[in-house]
Amino acid sequence: MFKDLSPNIKSSITRSITQTFEQYMSNIEWSEERFSIDDYFASWREYITTKALWYNKIPVAMKQDPKFHQDLADRINEIIERILSEPPSEEQIATIQMMQEELGTHYEYECKAEALYVENLLKNYIQNHR
């Protein structure tokens, strides 16, 4: 069913999944111990029903179809896997390393999105403590 949606709606869904996952992970400070798929899905549901413009463009019958929910769950899993497997850029690694040496910290990060979180965390710390 997901494949039957327009390219614009599929693209909007992908952006929504990416944004909500990265925001959720940022909210829990990228802590594996604090991660809960149920909490992520709750934040996803809240986002799509209150902020996502594409949600109202999908017919009610489709939203109620279990096949649509399975397709959507598969898409969420694909996107999360892609986010978690994208390595940090060389620039991110260098920037984070310089800031960590300056601050004497040792944050670890596994993927590009987590590196962005660490980079922003360190930049904010430096800005607020100068």
CSV table of N, CA and C in Angstrom, one decimal:
chain,number,residue,atom,x,y,z
A,1,MET,N,0.8,-1.2,0.0
A,1,MET,CA,0.0,0.0,0.0
A,1,MET,C,0.9,1.3,0.0
A,2,PHE,N,2.0,1.2,0.7
A,2,PHE,CA,2.9,2.4,0.8
A,2,PHE,C,3.3,2.8,-0.6
A,3,LYS,N,3.6,1.8,-1.4
A,3,LYS,CA,4.1,2.0,-2.8
A,3,LYS,C,3.0,2.7,-3.7
A,4,ASP,N,1.7,2.7,-3.3
A,4,ASP,CA,0.7,3.3,-4.0
A,4,ASP,C,0.5,4.8,-3.8
A,5,LEU,N,1.2,5.3,-2.7
A,5,LEU,CA,1.2,6.7,-2.4
A,5,LEU,C,2.0,7.5,-3.4
A,6,SER,N,1.6,8.8,-3.5
A,6,SER,CA,2.3,9.7,-4.4
A,6,SER,C,3.8,9.9,-3.9
A,7,PRO,N,4.7,10.1,-4.8
A,7,PRO,CA,6.1,10.4,-4.4
A,7,PRO,C,6.2,11.5,-3.4
A,8,ASN,N,5.4,12.5,-3.5
A,8,ASN,CA,5.5,13.6,-2.5
A,8,ASN,C,5.1,13.1,-1.1
A,9,ILE,N,4.1,12.4,-1.0
A,9,ILE,CA,3.6,11.9,0.3
A,9,ILE,C,4.7,10.9,0.9
A,10,LYS,N,5.2,10.0,0.0
A,10,LYS,CA,6.2,9.1,0.5
A,10,LYS,C,7.5,9.8,1.0
A,11,SER,N,7.8,10.9,0.3
A,11,SER,CA,9.0,11.7,0.7
A,11,SER,C,8.7,12.4,2.0
A,12,SER,N,7.5,12.9,2.2
A,12,SER,CA,7.1,13.6,3.4
A,12,SER,C,7.1,12.6,4.6
A,13,ILE,N,6.6,11.4,4.4
A,13,ILE,CA,6.6,10.3,5.4
A,13,ILE,C,8.1,10.0,5.8
A,14,THR,N,8.9,9.9,4.8
A,14,THR,CA,10.4,9.6,5.1
A,14,THR,C,11.0,10.7,5.9
A,15,ARG,N,10.7,12.0,5.6
A,15,ARG,CA,11.2,13.1,6.3
A,15,ARG,C,10.7,13.1,7.8
A,16,SER,N,9.4,12.8,7.9
A,16,SER,CA,8.8,12.7,9.2
A,16,SER,C,9.4,11.7,10.1
A,17,ILE,N,9.7,10.5,9.5
A,17,ILE,CA,10.3,9.4,10.3
A,17,ILE,C,11.7,9.8,10.7
A,18,THR,N,12.4,10.4,9.8
A,18,THR,CA,13.8,10.8,10.1
A,18,THR,C,13.8,11.9,11.2
A,19,GLN,N,13.0,12.9,11.0
A,19,GLN,CA,12.9,14.0,12.0
A,19,GLN,C,12.5,13.5,13.4
A,20,THR,N,11.5,12.7,13.4
A,20,THR,CA,11.0,12.3,14.7
A,20,THR,C,12.0,11.3,15.4
A,21,PHE,N,12.6,10.5,14.6
A,21,PHE,CA,13.6,9.6,15.2
A,21,PHE,C,14.8,10.3,15.8
A,22,GLU,N,15.3,11.2,15.0
A,22,GLU,CA,16.5,12.0,15.4
A,22,GLU,C,16.1,12.9,16.6
A,23,GLN,N,14.9,13.5,16.6
A,23,GLN,CA,14.5,14.3,17.8
A,23,GLN,C,14.3,13.4,19.0
A,24,TYR,N,13.7,12.3,18.8
A,24,TYR,CA,13.5,11.4,20.0
A,24,TYR,C,14.9,11.0,20.6
A,25,MET,N,15.8,10.6,19.7
A,25,MET,CA,17.1,10.2,20.2
A,25,MET,C,17.9,11.3,20.8
A,26,SER,N,17.7,12.5,20.3
A,26,SER,CA,18.3,13.7,21.0
A,26,SER,C,17.7,13.9,22.4
A,27,ASN,N,16.4,13.7,22.5
A,27,ASN,CA,15.7,13.9,23.7
A,27,ASN,C,16.2,12.9,24.8
A,28,ILE,N,16.5,11.7,24.4
A,28,ILE,CA,17.1,10.7,25.3
A,28,ILE,C,18.6,10.7,25.3
A,29,GLU,N,19.2,11.7,24.7
A,29,GLU,CA,20.6,11.9,24.7
A,29,GLU,C,21.3,10.7,24.0
A,30,TRP,N,20.7,10.1,23.1
A,30,TRP,CA,21.3,9.0,22.3
A,30,TRP,C,21.7,7.8,23.2
A,31,SER,N,20.9,7.7,24.3
A,31,SER,CA,21.2,6.6,25.3
A,31,SER,C,20.5,5.3,24.9
A,32,GLU,N,21.3,4.3,24.6
A,32,GLU,CA,20.7,3.0,24.3
A,32,GLU,C,19.8,2.5,25.4
A,33,GLU,N,20.2,2.7,26.7
A,33,GLU,CA,19.5,2.2,27.8
A,33,GLU,C,18.1,2.9,28.0
A,34,ARG,N,18.0,4.1,27.5
A,34,ARG,CA,16.8,4.9,27.7
A,34,ARG,C,15.9,4.7,26.4
A,35,PHE,N,16.4,4.0,25.4
A,35,PHE,CA,15.6,3.9,24.2
A,35,PHE,C,14.4,2.9,24.4
A,36,SER,N,13.3,3.3,23.9
A,36,SER,CA,12.1,2.5,24.0
A,36,SER,C,11.3,2.6,22.7
A,37,ILE,N,11.2,1.5,22.0
A,37,ILE,CA,10.5,1.6,20.7
A,37,ILE,C,9.0,2.1,20.9
A,38,ASP,N,8.4,1.7,22.0
A,38,ASP,CA,7.1,2.2,22.3
A,38,ASP,C,7.0,3.7,22.5
A,39,ASP,N,8.0,4.2,23.2
A,39,ASP,CA,8.1,5.7,23.4
A,39,ASP,C,8.3,6.4,22.0
A,40,TYR,N,9.2,5.8,21.2
A,40,TYR,CA,9.4,6.4,19.9
A,40,TYR,C,8.1,6.4,19.1
A,41,PHE,N,7.4,5.3,19.1
A,41,PHE,CA,6.2,5.2,18.3
A,41,PHE,C,5.2,6.2,18.9
A,42,ALA,N,5.1,6.4,20.2
A,42,ALA,CA,4.2,7.4,20.7
A,42,ALA,C,4.6,8.8,20.2
A,43,SER,N,5.9,9.1,20.2
A,43,SER,CA,6.2,10.5,19.7
A,43,SER,C,5.9,10.6,18.2
A,44,TRP,N,6.1,9.5,17.4
A,44,TRP,CA,5.8,9.4,16.0
A,44,TRP,C,4.3,9.7,15.8
A,45,ARG,N,3.5,9.0,16.6
A,45,ARG,CA,2.0,9.1,16.5
A,45,ARG,C,1.6,10.5,16.8
A,46,GLU,N,2.1,11.1,17.8
A,46,GLU,CA,1.8,12.5,18.2
A,46,GLU,C,2.2,13.4,17.0
A,47,TYR,N,3.4,13.2,16.5
A,47,TYR,CA,3.8,14.1,15.4
A,47,TYR,C,2.9,14.0,14.2
A,48,ILE,N,2.6,12.8,13.7
A,48,ILE,CA,1.9,12.7,12.5
A,48,ILE,C,0.4,13.2,12.7
A,49,THR,N,-0.1,13.0,13.9
A,49,THR,CA,-1.5,13.5,14.0
A,49,THR,C,-1.6,15.0,14.3
A,50,THR,N,-0.6,15.6,14.8
A,50,THR,CA,-0.7,17.0,15.1
A,50,THR,C,0.1,18.0,14.2
A,51,LYS,N,1.2,17.4,13.6
A,51,LYS,CA,2.0,18.3,12.8
A,51,LYS,C,2.2,17.9,11.3
A,52,ALA,N,2.1,16.7,11.0
A,52,ALA,CA,2.4,16.2,9.7
A,52,ALA,C,1.3,16.6,8.7
A,53,LEU,N,1.6,17.4,7.7
A,53,LEU,CA,0.6,17.8,6.7
A,53,LEU,C,0.1,16.6,5.8
A,54,TRP,N,1.0,15.7,5.6
A,54,TRP,CA,0.6,14.6,4.7
A,54,TRP,C,-0.4,13.6,5.4
A,55,TYR,N,-0.5,13.6,6.7
A,55,TYR,CA,-1.4,12.6,7.3
A,55,TYR,C,-2.8,12.7,6.9
A,56,ASN,N,-3.3,13.9,6.8
A,56,ASN,CA,-4.7,14.1,6.4
A,56,ASN,C,-5.0,13.8,4.9
A,57,LYS,N,-3.9,13.7,4.1
A,57,LYS,CA,-4.0,13.4,2.7
A,57,LYS,C,-4.2,11.9,2.4
A,58,ILE,N,-4.0,11.1,3.4
A,58,ILE,CA,-4.1,9.7,3.2
A,58,ILE,C,-5.5,9.3,3.6
A,59,PRO,N,-6.2,8.6,2.7
A,59,PRO,CA,-7.6,8.2,2.9
A,59,PRO,C,-7.7,7.4,4.2
A,60,VAL,N,-8.8,7.6,4.9
A,60,VAL,CA,-9.1,7.0,6.2
A,60,VAL,C,-9.1,5.4,6.1
A,61,ALA,N,-9.6,4.9,5.0
A,61,ALA,CA,-9.7,3.5,4.8
A,61,ALA,C,-8.2,2.9,4.7
A,62,MET,N,-7.3,3.6,4.1
A,62,MET,CA,-5.9,3.2,4.0
A,62,MET,C,-5.3,3.2,5.4
A,63,LYS,N,-5.6,4.3,6.2
A,63,LYS,CA,-5.0,4.4,7.5
A,63,LYS,C,-5.5,3.3,8.4
A,64,GLN,N,-6.6,2.7,8.1
A,64,GLN,CA,-7.2,1.7,9.0
A,64,GLN,C,-6.8,0.3,8.5
A,65,ASP,N,-6.2,0.2,7.4
A,65,ASP,CA,-5.8,-1.1,6.8
A,65,ASP,C,-4.5,-1.6,7.5
A,66,PRO,N,-4.5,-2.8,8.1
A,66,PRO,CA,-3.3,-3.4,8.7
A,66,PRO,C,-2.1,-3.5,7.7
A,67,LYS,N,-2.4,-3.7,6.4
A,67,LYS,CA,-1.3,-3.8,5.5
A,67,LYS,C,-0.6,-2.5,5.4
A,68,PHE,N,-1.3,-1.4,5.5
A,68,PHE,CA,-0.7,-0.1,5.4
A,68,PHE,C,0.2,0.1,6.7
A,69,HIS,N,-0.3,-0.3,7.8
A,69,HIS,CA,0.5,-0.2,9.1
A,69,HIS,C,1.8,-1.1,9.0
A,70,GLN,N,1.7,-2.2,8.4
A,70,GLN,CA,2.8,-3.1,8.2
A,70,GLN,C,3.8,-2.4,7.3
A,71,ASP,N,3.3,-1.9,6.2
A,71,ASP,CA,4.2,-1.2,5.2
A,71,ASP,C,4.9,0.0,5.9
A,72,LEU,N,4.2,0.7,6.7
A,72,LEU,CA,4.7,1.9,7.4
A,72,LEU,C,5.8,1.4,8.4
A,73,ALA,N,5.5,0.4,9.1
A,73,ALA,CA,6.4,-0.2,10.1
A,73,ALA,C,7.7,-0.6,9.4
A,74,ASP,N,7.6,-1.3,8.2
A,74,ASP,CA,8.7,-1.7,7.5
A,74,ASP,C,9.6,-0.5,7.0
A,75,ARG,N,8.9,0.6,6.6
A,75,ARG,CA,9.5,1.8,6.2
A,75,ARG,C,10.3,2.5,7.4
A,76,ILE,N,9.6,2.5,8.5
A,76,ILE,CA,10.3,3.1,9.7
A,76,ILE,C,11.5,2.3,10.0
A,77,ASN,N,11.5,1.0,10.0
A,77,ASN,CA,12.6,0.1,10.3
A,77,ASN,C,13.8,0.4,9.3
A,78,GLU,N,13.4,0.5,8.0
A,78,GLU,CA,14.4,0.8,7.0
A,78,GLU,C,15.1,2.1,7.2
A,79,ILE,N,14.3,3.2,7.5
A,79,ILE,CA,14.9,4.5,7.7
A,79,ILE,C,15.8,4.5,9.0
A,80,ILE,N,15.3,3.9,10.1
A,80,ILE,CA,16.1,3.9,11.3
A,80,ILE,C,17.4,3.1,11.0
A,81,GLU,N,17.4,2.0,10.3
A,81,GLU,CA,18.6,1.3,10.0
A,81,GLU,C,19.5,2.1,9.2
A,82,ARG,N,19.0,2.9,8.2
A,82,ARG,CA,19.8,3.7,7.4
A,82,ARG,C,20.5,4.8,8.2
A,83,ILE,N,19.7,5.5,9.1
A,83,ILE,CA,20.2,6.5,10.0
A,83,ILE,C,21.4,6.0,10.9
A,84,LEU,N,21.1,4.8,11.5
A,84,LEU,CA,22.1,4.2,12.4
A,84,LEU,C,23.4,3.7,11.7
A,85,SER,N,23.3,3.4,10.4
A,85,SER,CA,24.4,2.9,9.7
A,85,SER,C,25.2,3.9,8.9
A,86,GLU,N,24.7,5.1,8.8
A,86,GLU,CA,25.5,6.2,8.1
A,86,GLU,C,26.6,6.7,8.9
A,87,PRO,N,27.8,6.5,8.5
A,87,PRO,CA,29.0,6.9,9.3
A,87,PRO,C,29.1,8.4,9.4
A,88,PRO,N,29.7,8.9,10.5
A,88,PRO,CA,30.0,10.3,10.6
A,88,PRO,C,30.9,10.8,9.5
A,89,SER,N,30.8,12.0,9.1
A,89,SER,CA,31.7,12.5,8.1
A,89,SER,C,33.1,12.8,8.7
A,90,GLU,N,34.1,12.9,7.8
A,90,GLU,CA,35.5,13.2,8.3
A,90,GLU,C,35.5,14.6,9.0
A,91,GLU,N,34.7,15.5,8.4
A,91,GLU,CA,34.6,16.8,9.0
A,91,GLU,C,34.0,16.8,10.4
A,92,GLN,N,33.0,16.0,10.6
A,92,GLN,CA,32.4,15.9,11.9
A,92,GLN,C,33.4,15.3,12.9
A,93,ILE,N,34.0,14.2,12.5
A,93,ILE,CA,35.0,13.6,13.4
A,93,ILE,C,36.1,14.6,13.8
A,94,ALA,N,36.6,15.3,12.8
A,94,ALA,CA,37.7,16.3,13.1
A,94,ALA,C,37.2,17.4,14.1
A,95,THR,N,36.0,17.9,13.8
A,95,THR,CA,35.4,19.0,14.6
A,95,THR,C,35.2,18.5,16.0
A,96,ILE,N,34.6,17.3,16.2
A,96,ILE,CA,34.3,16.8,17.5
A,96,ILE,C,35.6,16.5,18.2
A,97,GLN,N,36.6,16.0,17.6
A,97,GLN,CA,37.8,15.6,18.2
A,97,GLN,C,38.5,16.9,18.7
A,98,MET,N,38.5,18.0,18.0
A,98,MET,CA,39.1,19.2,18.4
A,98,MET,C,38.4,19.8,19.6
A,99,MET,N,37.1,19.8,19.6
A,99,MET,CA,36.3,20.3,20.7
A,99,MET,C,36.5,19.4,22.0
A,100,GLN,N,36.5,18.1,21.8
A,100,GLN,CA,36.7,17.2,22.9
A,100,GLN,C,38.1,17.4,23.6
A,101,GLU,N,39.1,17.6,22.7
A,101,GLU,CA,40.4,17.9,23.3
A,101,GLU,C,40.4,19.2,24.1
A,102,GLU,N,39.7,20.2,23.6
A,102,GLU,CA,39.7,21.5,24.2
A,102,GLU,C,38.9,21.4,25.6
A,103,LEU,N,37.9,20.5,25.6
A,103,LEU,CA,37.0,20.4,26.8
A,103,LEU,C,37.4,19.3,27.7
A,104,GLY,N,38.3,18.4,27.2
A,104,GLY,CA,38.7,17.2,28.0
A,104,GLY,C,37.5,16.2,28.2
A,105,THR,N,36.7,16.1,27.1
A,105,THR,CA,35.6,15.2,27.2
A,105,THR,C,35.9,14.0,26.3
A,106,HIS,N,35.0,13.0,26.4
A,106,HIS,CA,35.2,11.8,25.5
A,106,HIS,C,33.8,11.2,25.2
A,107,TYR,N,33.0,12.0,24.4
A,107,TYR,CA,31.7,11.4,24.0
A,107,TYR,C,32.0,10.5,22.8
A,108,GLU,N,31.2,9.4,22.9
A,108,GLU,CA,31.3,8.4,21.8
A,108,GLU,C,30.1,8.6,20.9
A,109,TYR,N,30.2,8.3,19.6
A,109,TYR,CA,29.2,8.4,18.6
A,109,TYR,C,29.4,7.4,17.6
A,110,GLU,N,28.3,6.8,17.1
A,110,GLU,CA,28.4,5.7,16.1
A,110,GLU,C,28.0,6.1,14.7
A,111,CYS,N,27.1,7.1,14.6
A,111,CYS,CA,26.6,7.4,13.2
A,111,CYS,C,26.6,8.9,13.0
A,112,LYS,N,26.3,9.3,11.8
A,112,LYS,CA,26.3,10.7,11.5
A,112,LYS,C,25.3,11.5,12.3
A,113,ALA,N,24.1,11.0,12.5
A,113,ALA,CA,23.1,11.7,13.3
A,113,ALA,C,23.5,11.9,14.7
A,114,GLU,N,24.1,10.8,15.3
A,114,GLU,CA,24.6,10.9,16.7
A,114,GLU,C,25.8,11.9,16.8
A,115,ALA,N,26.6,11.9,15.8
A,115,ALA,CA,27.8,12.8,15.7
A,115,ALA,C,27.3,14.2,15.7
A,116,LEU,N,26.2,14.5,14.9
A,116,LEU,CA,25.6,15.8,14.9
A,116,LEU,C,25.1,16.2,16.3
A,117,TYR,N,24.5,15.3,17.0
A,117,TYR,CA,24.0,15.6,18.3
A,117,TYR,C,25.2,15.9,19.2
A,118,VAL,N,26.3,15.1,19.2
A,118,VAL,CA,27.5,15.4,20.0
A,118,VAL,C,28.1,16.7,19.6
A,119,GLU,N,28.2,17.0,18.4
A,119,GLU,CA,28.8,18.2,17.9
A,119,GLU,C,28.0,19.4,18.4
A,120,ASN,N,26.7,19.4,18.3
A,120,ASN,CA,25.9,20.5,18.8
A,120,ASN,C,26.0,20.6,20.3
A,121,LEU,N,26.1,19.5,21.0
A,121,LEU,CA,26.2,19.5,22.5
A,121,LEU,C,27.5,20.2,22.9
A,122,LEU,N,28.6,19.9,22.2
A,122,LEU,CA,29.9,20.5,22.5
A,122,LEU,C,29.9,21.9,22.2
A,123,LYS,N,29.4,22.3,21.0
A,123,LYS,CA,29.3,23.7,20.6
A,123,LYS,C,28.5,24.5,21.6
A,124,ASN,N,27.4,24.0,22.0
A,124,ASN,CA,26.6,24.7,23.0
A,124,ASN,C,27.3,24.9,24.3
A,125,TYR,N,28.0,23.9,24.7
A,125,TYR,CA,28.8,24.0,26.0
A,125,TYR,C,29.9,25.0,25.8
A,126,ILE,N,30.6,25.0,24.7
A,126,ILE,CA,31.6,26.0,24.5
A,126,ILE,C,31.0,27.5,24.5
A,127,GLN,N,29.9,27.6,23.8
A,127,GLN,CA,29.3,29.0,23.7
A,127,GLN,C,28.8,29.5,25.1
A,128,ASN,N,28.3,28.6,25.9
A,128,ASN,CA,27.7,29.0,27.1
A,128,ASN,C,28.7,29.1,28.2
A,129,HIS,N,30.0,28.7,28.0
A,129,HIS,CA,31.0,28.8,29.0
A,129,HIS,C,32.2,29.6,28.6
A,130,ARG,N,31.9,30.5,27.8
A,130,ARG,CA,33.0,31.5,27.4
A,130,ARG,C,32.7,32.8,27.9
